[in-house]
CSV table of C-alpha atoms and ligand atoms in Angstrom, one decimal:
chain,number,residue,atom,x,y,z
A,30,UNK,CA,24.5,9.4,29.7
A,31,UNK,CA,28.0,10.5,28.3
A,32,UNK,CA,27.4,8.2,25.3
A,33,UNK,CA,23.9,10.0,25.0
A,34,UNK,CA,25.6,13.2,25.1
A,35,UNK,CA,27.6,12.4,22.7
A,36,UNK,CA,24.9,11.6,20.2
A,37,UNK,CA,23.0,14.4,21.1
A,38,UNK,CA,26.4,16.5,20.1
A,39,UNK,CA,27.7,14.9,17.3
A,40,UNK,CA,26.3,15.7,13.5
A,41,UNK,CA,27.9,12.5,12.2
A,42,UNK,CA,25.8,9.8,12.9
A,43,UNK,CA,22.7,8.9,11.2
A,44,UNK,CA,20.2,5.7,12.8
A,45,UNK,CA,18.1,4.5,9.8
A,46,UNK,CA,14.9,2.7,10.4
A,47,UNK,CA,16.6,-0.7,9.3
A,48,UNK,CA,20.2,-2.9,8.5
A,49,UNK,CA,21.9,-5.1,7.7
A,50,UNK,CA,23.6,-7.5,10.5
A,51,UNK,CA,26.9,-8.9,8.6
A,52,UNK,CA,28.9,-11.2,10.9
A,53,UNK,CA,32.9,-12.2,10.2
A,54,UNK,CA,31.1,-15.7,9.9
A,55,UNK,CA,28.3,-14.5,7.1
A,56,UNK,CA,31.7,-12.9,5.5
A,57,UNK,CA,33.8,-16.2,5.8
A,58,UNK,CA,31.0,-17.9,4.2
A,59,UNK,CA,30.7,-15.8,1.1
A,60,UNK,CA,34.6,-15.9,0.6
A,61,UNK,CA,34.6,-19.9,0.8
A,62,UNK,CA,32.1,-19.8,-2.1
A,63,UNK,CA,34.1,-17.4,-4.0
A,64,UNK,CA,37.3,-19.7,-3.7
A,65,UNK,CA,35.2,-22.5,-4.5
A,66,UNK,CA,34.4,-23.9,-8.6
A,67,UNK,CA,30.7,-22.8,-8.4
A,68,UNK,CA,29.7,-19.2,-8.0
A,69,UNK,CA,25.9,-19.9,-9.4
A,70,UNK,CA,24.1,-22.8,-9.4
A,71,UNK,CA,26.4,-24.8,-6.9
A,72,UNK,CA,25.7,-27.1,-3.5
A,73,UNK,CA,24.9,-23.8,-1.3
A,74,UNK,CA,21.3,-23.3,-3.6
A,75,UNK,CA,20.2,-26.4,-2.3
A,76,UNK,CA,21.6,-26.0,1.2
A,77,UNK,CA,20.1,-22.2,1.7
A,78,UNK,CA,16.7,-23.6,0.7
A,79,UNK,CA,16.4,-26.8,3.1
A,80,UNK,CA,17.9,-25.3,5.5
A,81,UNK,CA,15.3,-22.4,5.1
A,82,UNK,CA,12.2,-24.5,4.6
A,83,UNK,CA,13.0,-25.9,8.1
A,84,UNK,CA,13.4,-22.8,9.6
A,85,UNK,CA,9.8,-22.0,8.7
A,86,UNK,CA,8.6,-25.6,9.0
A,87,UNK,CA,7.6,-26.0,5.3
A,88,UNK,CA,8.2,-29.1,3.1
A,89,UNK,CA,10.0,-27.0,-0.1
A,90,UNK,CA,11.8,-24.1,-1.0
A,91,UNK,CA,12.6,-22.5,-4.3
A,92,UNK,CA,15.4,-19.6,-4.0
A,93,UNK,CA,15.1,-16.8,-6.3
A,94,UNK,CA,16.9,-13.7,-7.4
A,95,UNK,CA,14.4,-11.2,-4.8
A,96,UNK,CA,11.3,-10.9,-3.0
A,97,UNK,CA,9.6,-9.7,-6.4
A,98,UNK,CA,11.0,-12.6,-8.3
A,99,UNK,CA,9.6,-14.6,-5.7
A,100,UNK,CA,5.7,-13.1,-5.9
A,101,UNK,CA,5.8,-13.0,-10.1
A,102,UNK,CA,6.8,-16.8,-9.9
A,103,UNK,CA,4.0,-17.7,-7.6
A,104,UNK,CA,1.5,-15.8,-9.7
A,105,UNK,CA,2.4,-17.7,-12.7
A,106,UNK,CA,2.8,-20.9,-10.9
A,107,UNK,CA,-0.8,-20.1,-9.7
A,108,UNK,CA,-1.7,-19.3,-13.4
A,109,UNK,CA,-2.8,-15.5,-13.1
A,110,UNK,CA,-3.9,-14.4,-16.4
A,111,UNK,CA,-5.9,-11.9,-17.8
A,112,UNK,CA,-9.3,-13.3,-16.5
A,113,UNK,CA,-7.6,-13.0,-12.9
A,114,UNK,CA,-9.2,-11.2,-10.3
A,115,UNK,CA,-7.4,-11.0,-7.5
A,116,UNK,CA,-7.4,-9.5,-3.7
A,117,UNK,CA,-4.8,-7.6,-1.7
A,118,UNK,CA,-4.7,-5.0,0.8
A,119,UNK,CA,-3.7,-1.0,0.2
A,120,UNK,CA,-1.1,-1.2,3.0
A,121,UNK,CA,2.0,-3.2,1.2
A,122,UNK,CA,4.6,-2.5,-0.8
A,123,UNK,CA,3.7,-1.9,-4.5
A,124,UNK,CA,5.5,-5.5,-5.1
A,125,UNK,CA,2.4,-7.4,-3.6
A,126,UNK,CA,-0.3,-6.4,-5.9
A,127,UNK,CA,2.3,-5.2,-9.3
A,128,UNK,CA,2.9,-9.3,-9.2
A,129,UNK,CA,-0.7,-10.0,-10.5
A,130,UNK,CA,-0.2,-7.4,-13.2
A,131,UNK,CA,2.7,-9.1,-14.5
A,132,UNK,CA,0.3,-11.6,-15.7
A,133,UNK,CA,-2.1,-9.2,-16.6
A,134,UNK,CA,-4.7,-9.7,-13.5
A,135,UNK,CA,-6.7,-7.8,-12.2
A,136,UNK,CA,-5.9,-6.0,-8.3
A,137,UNK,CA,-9.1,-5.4,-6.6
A,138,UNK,CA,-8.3,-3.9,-2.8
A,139,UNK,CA,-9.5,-4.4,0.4
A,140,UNK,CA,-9.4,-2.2,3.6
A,141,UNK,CA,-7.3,-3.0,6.3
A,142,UNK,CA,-8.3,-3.5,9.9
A,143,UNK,CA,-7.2,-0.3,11.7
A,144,UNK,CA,-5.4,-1.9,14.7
A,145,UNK,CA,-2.8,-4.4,12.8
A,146,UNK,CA,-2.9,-2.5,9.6
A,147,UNK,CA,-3.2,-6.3,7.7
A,148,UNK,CA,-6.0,-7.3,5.7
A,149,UNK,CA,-9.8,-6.8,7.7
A,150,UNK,CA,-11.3,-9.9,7.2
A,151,UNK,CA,-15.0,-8.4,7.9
A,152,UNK,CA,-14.5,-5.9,4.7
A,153,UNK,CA,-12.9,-9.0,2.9
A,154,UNK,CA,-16.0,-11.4,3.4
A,155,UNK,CA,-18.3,-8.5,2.4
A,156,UNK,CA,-16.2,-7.9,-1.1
A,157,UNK,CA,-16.8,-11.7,-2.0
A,158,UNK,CA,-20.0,-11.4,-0.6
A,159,UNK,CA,-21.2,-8.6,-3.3
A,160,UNK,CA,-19.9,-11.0,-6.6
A,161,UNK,CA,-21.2,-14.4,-7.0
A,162,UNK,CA,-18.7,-17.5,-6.6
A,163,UNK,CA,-15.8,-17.5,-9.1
A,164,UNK,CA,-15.2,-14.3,-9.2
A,165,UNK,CA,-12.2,-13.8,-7.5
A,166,UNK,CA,-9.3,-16.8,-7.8
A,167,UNK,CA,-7.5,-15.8,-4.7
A,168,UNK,CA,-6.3,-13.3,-1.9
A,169,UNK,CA,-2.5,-11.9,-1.0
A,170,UNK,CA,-2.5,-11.0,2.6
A,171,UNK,CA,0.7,-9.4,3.8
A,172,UNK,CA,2.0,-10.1,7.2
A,173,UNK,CA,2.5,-6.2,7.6
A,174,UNK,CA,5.5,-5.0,9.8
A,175,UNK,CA,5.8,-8.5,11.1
A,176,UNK,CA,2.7,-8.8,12.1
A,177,UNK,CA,1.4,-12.8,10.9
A,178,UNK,CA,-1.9,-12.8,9.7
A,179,UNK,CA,-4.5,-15.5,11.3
A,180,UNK,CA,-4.6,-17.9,7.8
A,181,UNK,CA,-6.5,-20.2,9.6
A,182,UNK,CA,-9.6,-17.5,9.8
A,183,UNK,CA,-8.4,-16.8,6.3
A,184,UNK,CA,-8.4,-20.0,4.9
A,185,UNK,CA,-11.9,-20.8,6.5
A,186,UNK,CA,-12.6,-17.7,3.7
A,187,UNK,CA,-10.8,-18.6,0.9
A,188,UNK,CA,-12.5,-22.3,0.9
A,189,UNK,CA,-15.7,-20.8,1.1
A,190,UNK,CA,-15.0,-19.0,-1.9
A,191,UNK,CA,-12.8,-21.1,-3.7
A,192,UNK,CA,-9.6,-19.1,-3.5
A,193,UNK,CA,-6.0,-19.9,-3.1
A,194,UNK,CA,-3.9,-17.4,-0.8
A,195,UNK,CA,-0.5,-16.6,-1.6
A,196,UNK,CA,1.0,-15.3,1.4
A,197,UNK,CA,3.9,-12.4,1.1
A,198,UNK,CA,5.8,-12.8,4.8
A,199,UNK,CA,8.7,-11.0,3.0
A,200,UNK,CA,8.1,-8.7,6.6
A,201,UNK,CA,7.5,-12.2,8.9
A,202,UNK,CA,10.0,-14.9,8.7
A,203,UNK,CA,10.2,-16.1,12.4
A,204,UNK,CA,6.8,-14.6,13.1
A,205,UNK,CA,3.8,-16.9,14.5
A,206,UNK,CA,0.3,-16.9,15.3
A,207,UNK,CA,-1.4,-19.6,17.3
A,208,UNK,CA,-4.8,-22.0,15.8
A,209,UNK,CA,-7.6,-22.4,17.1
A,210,UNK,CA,-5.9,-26.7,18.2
A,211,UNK,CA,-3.3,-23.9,20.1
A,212,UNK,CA,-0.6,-25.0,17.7
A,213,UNK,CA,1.7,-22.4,16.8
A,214,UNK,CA,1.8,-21.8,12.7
A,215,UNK,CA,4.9,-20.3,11.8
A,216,UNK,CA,4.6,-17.8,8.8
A,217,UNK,CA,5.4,-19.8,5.2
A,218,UNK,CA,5.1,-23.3,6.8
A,219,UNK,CA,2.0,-23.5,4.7
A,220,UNK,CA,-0.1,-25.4,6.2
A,221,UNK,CA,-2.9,-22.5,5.5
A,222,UNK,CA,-1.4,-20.8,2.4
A,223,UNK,CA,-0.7,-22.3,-0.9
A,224,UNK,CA,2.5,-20.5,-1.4
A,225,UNK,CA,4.5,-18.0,1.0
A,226,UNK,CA,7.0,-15.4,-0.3
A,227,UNK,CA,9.9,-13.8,1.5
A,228,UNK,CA,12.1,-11.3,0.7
A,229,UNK,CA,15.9,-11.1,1.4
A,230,UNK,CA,16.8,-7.1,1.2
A,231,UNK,CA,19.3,-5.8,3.6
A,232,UNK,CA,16.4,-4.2,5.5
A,233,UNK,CA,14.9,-7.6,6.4
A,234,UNK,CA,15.4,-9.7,8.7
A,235,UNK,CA,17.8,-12.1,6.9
A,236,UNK,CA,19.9,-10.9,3.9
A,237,UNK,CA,21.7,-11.6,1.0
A,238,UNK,CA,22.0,-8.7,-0.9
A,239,UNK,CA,19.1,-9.2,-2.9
A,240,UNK,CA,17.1,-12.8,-2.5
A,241,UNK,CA,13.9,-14.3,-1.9
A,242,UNK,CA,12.5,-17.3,-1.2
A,243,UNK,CA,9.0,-19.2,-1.9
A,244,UNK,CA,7.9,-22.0,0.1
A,245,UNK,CA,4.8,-24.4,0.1
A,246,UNK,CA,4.1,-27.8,0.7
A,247,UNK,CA,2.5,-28.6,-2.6
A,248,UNK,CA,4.6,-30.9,-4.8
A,249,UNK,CA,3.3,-29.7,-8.1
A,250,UNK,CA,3.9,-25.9,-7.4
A,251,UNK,CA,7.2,-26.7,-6.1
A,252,UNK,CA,7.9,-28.4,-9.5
A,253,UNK,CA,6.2,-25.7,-11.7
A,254,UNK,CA,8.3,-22.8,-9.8
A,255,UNK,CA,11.7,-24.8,-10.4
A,256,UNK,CA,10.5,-24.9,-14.1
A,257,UNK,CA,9.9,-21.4,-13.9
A,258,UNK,CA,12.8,-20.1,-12.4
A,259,UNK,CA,15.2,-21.2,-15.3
A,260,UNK,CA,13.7,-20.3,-17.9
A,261,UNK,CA,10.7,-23.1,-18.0
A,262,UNK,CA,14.0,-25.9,-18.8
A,263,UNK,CA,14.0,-28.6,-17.8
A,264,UNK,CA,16.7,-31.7,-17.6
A,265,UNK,CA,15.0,-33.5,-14.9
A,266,UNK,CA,14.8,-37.3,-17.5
A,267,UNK,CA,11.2,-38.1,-16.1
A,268,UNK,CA,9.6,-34.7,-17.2
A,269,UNK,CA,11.4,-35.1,-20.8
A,270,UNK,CA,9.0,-35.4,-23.6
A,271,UNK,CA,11.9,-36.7,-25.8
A,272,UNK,CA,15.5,-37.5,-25.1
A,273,UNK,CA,17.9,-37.3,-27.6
A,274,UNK,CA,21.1,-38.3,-25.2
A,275,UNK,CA,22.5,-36.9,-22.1
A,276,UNK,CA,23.0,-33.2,-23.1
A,277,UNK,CA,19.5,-32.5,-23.8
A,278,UNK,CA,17.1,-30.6,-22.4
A,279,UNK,CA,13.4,-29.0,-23.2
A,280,UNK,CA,12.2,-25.6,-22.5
A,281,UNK,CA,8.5,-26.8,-21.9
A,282,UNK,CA,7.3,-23.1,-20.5
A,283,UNK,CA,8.2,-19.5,-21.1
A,284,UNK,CA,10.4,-19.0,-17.9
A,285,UNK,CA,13.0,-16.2,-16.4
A,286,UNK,CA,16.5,-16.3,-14.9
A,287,UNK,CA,15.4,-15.6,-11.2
A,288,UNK,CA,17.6,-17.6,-9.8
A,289,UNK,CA,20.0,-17.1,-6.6
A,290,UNK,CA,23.8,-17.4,-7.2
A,291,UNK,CA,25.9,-19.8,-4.8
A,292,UNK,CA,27.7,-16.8,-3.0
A,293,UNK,CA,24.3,-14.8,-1.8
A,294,UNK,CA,22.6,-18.3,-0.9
A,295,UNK,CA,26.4,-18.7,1.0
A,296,UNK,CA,25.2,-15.9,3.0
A,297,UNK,CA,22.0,-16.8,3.4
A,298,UNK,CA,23.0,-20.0,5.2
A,299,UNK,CA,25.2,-18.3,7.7
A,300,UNK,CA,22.4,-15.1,8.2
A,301,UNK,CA,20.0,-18.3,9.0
A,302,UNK,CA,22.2,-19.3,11.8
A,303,UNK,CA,21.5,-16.1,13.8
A,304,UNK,CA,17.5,-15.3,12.6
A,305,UNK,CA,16.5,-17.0,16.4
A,306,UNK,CA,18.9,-14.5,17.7
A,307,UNK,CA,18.2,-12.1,15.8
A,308,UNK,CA,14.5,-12.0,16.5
A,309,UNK,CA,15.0,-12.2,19.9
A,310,UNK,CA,17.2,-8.6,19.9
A,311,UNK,CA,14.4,-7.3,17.6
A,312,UNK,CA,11.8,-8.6,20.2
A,313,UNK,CA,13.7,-7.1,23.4
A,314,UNK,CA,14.0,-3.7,21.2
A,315,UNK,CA,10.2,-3.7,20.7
A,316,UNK,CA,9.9,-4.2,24.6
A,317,UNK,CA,12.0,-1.3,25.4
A,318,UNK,CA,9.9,0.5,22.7
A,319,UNK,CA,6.7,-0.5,24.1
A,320,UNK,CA,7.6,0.4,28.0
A,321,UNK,CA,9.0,4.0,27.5
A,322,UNK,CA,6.2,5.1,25.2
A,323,UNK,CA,3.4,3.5,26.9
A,324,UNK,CA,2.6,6.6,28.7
A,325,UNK,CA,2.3,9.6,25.6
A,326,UNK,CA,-0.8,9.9,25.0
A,327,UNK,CA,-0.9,11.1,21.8
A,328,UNK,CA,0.8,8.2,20.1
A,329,UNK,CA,-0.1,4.5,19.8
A,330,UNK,CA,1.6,1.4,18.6
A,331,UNK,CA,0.5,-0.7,15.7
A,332,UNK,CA,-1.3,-3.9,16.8
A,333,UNK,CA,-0.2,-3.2,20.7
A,334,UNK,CA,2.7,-4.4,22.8
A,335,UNK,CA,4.9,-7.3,21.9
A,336,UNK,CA,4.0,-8.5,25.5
A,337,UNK,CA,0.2,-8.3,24.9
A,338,UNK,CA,0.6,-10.0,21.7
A,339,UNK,CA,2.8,-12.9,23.0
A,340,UNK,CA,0.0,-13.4,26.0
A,341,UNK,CA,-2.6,-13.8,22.4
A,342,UNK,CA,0.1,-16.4,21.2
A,343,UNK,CA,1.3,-13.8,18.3
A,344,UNK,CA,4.9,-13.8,17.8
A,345,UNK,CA,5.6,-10.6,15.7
A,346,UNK,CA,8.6,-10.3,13.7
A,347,UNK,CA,8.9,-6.4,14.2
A,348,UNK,CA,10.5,-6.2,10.4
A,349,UNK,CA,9.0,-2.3,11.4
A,350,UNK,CA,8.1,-1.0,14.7
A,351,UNK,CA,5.3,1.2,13.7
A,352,UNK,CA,3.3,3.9,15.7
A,353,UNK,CA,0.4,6.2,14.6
A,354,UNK,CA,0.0,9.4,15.8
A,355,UNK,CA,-1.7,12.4,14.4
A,356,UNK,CA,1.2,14.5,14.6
A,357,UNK,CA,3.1,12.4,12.7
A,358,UNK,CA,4.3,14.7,9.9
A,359,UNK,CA,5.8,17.4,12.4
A,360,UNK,CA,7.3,13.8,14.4
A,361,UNK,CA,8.9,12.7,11.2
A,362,UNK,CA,10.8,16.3,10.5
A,363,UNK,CA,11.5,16.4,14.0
A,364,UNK,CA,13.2,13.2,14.3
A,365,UNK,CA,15.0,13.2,11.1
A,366,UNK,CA,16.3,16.3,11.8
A,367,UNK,CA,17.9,14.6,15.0
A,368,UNK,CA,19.4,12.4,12.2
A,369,UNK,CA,16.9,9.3,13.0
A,370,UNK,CA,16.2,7.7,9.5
A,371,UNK,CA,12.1,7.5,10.2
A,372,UNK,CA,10.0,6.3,7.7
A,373,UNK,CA,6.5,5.8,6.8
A,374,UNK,CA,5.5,2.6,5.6
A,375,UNK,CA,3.5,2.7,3.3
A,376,UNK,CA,1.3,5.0,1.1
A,377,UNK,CA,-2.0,3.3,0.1
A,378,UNK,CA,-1.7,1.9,-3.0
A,379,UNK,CA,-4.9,3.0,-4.6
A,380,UNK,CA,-3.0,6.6,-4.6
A,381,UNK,CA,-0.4,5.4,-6.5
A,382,UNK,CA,-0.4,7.3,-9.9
A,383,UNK,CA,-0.3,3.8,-11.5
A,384,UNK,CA,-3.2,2.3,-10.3
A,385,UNK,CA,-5.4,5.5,-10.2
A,386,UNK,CA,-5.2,5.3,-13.8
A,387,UNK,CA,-5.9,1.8,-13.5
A,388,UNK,CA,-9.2,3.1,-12.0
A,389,UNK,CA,-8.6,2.9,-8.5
A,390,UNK,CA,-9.8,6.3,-6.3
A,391,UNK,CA,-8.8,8.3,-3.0
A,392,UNK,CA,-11.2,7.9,-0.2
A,393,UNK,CA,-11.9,4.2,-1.4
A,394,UNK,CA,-9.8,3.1,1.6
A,395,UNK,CA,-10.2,5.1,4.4
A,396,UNK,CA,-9.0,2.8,7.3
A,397,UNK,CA,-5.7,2.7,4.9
A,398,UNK,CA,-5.8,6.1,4.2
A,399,UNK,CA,-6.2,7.5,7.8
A,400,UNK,CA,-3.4,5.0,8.6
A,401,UNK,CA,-0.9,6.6,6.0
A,402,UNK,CA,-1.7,9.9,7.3
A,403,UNK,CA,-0.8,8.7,11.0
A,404,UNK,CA,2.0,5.8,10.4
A,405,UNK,CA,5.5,6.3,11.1
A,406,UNK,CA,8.5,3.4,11.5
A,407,UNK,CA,10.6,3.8,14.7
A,408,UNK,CA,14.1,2.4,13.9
A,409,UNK,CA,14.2,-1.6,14.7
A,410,UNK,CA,17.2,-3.9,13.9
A,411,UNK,CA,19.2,-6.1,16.0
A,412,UNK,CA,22.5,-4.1,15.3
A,413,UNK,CA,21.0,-0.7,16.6
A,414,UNK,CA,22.9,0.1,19.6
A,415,UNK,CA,21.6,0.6,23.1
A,416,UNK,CA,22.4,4.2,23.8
A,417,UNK,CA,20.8,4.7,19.9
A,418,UNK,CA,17.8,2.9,21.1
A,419,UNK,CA,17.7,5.3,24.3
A,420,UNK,CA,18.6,8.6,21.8
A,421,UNK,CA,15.4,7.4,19.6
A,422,UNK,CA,13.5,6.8,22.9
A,423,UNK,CA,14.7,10.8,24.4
A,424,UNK,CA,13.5,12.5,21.2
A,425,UNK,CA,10.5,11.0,20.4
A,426,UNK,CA,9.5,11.4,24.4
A,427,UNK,CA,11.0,15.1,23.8
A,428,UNK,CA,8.7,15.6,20.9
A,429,UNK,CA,5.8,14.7,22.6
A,430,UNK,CA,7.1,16.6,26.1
A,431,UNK,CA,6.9,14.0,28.4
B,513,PLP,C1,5.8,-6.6,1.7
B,513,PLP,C2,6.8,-6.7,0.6
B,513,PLP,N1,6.6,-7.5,-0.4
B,513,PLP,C3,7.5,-7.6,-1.4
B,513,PLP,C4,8.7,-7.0,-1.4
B,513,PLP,C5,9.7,-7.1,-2.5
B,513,PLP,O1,10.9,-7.7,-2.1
B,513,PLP,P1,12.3,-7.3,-2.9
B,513,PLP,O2,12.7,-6.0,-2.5
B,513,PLP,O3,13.2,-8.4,-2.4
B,513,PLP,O4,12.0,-7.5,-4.3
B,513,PLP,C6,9.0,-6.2,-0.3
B,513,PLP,C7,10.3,-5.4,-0.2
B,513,PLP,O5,10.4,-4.4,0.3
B,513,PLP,C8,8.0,-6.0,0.7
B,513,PLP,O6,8.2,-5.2,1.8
């Protein structure tokens, strides 16, 4: 109560919605790099992206500079061009659908389901439904807040219509959802996707400054994103078309530097040694969440309780703990005035200036639209203390007089 008090009193302190979690070991790491010969492309490249791939139980892992690195690779590895159509859902960062206008695709959106605020697969079978076959060359469902879309149901979808799915879990690594065989799928181990994309910003739940990470199980996109990340060049002496002697080496594609220096993949390693942990705290928070706010009637949580979702064999992430409630604008003003970093995540993309003049209009999405009107992210990360996770828990209950 003192402690509460205190926060209560004090005008210093400010709780944002997410941070980092840097341990004396994730800075011992970095420092051991630093003393080391390689600062780029040394041992901890390769180290950071096994060790990642079986975290998230998939066969390969290409590190790259950030999460948007990561999602322009995969659309190029997946050949988006300017005949691309391609589907994602309103309720994402800009990132997720900006990738397939790299290459010059075309977006087309789909409504989200109004309960986890991911892609509605009923809207999405109608969409492909209204075009004949070939239309569309394949989806981008994001596992929103955390939340780890069903790709089984989705890839049942995508086959039917000849589609590939590039997952973006750059909210979910560490989240789960269970198959119909009741084996867990972890999100990125893709066995349902073709390629998954994660993103490494100190929000999330493993950082390294900036990063991100693709994985897949598919030898020849692994090989075409290596390619790709440096430039299209290649040294590898079985995919030379000449060789004039040991220094040379072909550009074969028109590639980028995206790659991820030794001292952030450094980091990476030791941030992956606490993500079960990590999780866990993140889980426990969500718990406390879901227990004092059950009661206010006027507010709801995004996709239900963590323990109602674990009895459905879900394991969310909670990246965000979001709630909707329609008093959410006066909430928001209320709580950042109380020096609690809310924030809404995120405003429909078909609003966006950019893709309105792309064509895209307001009231095309409504479930995403009534969403962004309601939304709000509660503060969730493993280093937010407990009497800040009781100050959130006092206002908000304040707010909403209970
Ligand atoms: C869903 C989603 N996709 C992609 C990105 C892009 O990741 P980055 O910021 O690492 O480029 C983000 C980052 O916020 C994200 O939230």
């Amino acid at each position: 109560m003192r402690i509460l008090n205190k926060l209560n009193n004090s005008k210093v302190f400010s709780i944002p919605y997410g941070k980092q979690f840097i341990s004396d070991d994730d800075i011992k790491s970095v420092v051991s790099v630093l003393k080391s010969d390689y600062l780029t492309q040394g041992p901890l490249v390769a180290k950071f992206e096994k060790k990642f791939a079986q975290y998230v139980g998939a066969k390969y892992a290409v590190a790259v500079s950030n999460g948007t690195a990561a999602l322009h690779l995969s659309a190029l590895a997946l050949d988006i061009n300017s005949k691309s159509k391609v589907i994602t859902t309103p309720i994402t960062f800009v990132a997720s659908a900006n990738c397939v206008r790299y290459c010059g695709g075309e977006v087309v959106f789909s409504d989200i389901n109004a309960f986890t605020a991911t892609i509605n697969t009923e809207a999405l079978n109608k969409l492909l439904k209204l075009s004949p076959k070939g239309t569309y060359q394949g989806i981008i469902p994001v596992d929103m807040a955390g939340y780890p879309v069903n790709l089984e149901e989705l890839r049942k979808i995508a086959d039917e219509f000849g589609l590939w799915i590039l997952e973006d879990a750059c909210h979910a690594p560490g989240g789960y959802f269970t198959d119909s065989k009741r084996e867990k799928q972890l999100c990125g181990n893709g066995k349902f996707s073709d390629l998954t994309v994660f993103s490494f910003h100190p929000v999330k739940h493993i950082t390294t400054g900036e990063g991100g990470m693709i994985t897949t199980n598919s030898e020849a996109l692994y090989k075409k994103l290596l390619l790709l990340r440096t430039h299209g060049i290649t040294k590898d002496q079985n995919e030379l078309i000449e060789n004039h002697g040991n220094w040379y080496y072909e550009m074969q594609e028109l590639g980028y530097n995206y790659r991820l220096p030794d001292i952030l993949c450094a980091l990476g390693v030791s941030q992956l040694d606490k993500a079960d942990k990590e999780i866990k705290m993140r889980r426990e928070i969500a718990n406390l969440y879901d227990q004092a706010f059950k009661n206010i009637k006027e507010m709801e949580v995004v996709s239900g309780s963590n323990n109602e979702l674990l009895e459905k064999g879900i394991g969310h992430a909670y990246h965000l703990y979001i709630i909707r409630t329609k008093k959410r604008k006066e909430l928001y003003n209320f709580l950042r005035e109380k020096n609690i970093f809310v924030q809404v995540h995120y405003i429909p993309l078909n609003v966006m200036p950019y893709y309105k003049a792309l064509g895209f209009k307001k009231d095309s999405m409504p479930e995403a639209e009534k969403y962004y009107e309601e939304c709000l992210s509660l503060p969730i990360y493993p280093s937010l203390k407990k009497e800040e996770q009781e100050f959130v828990i006092q206002k908000v209950s304040e707010f909403f007089n209970l």
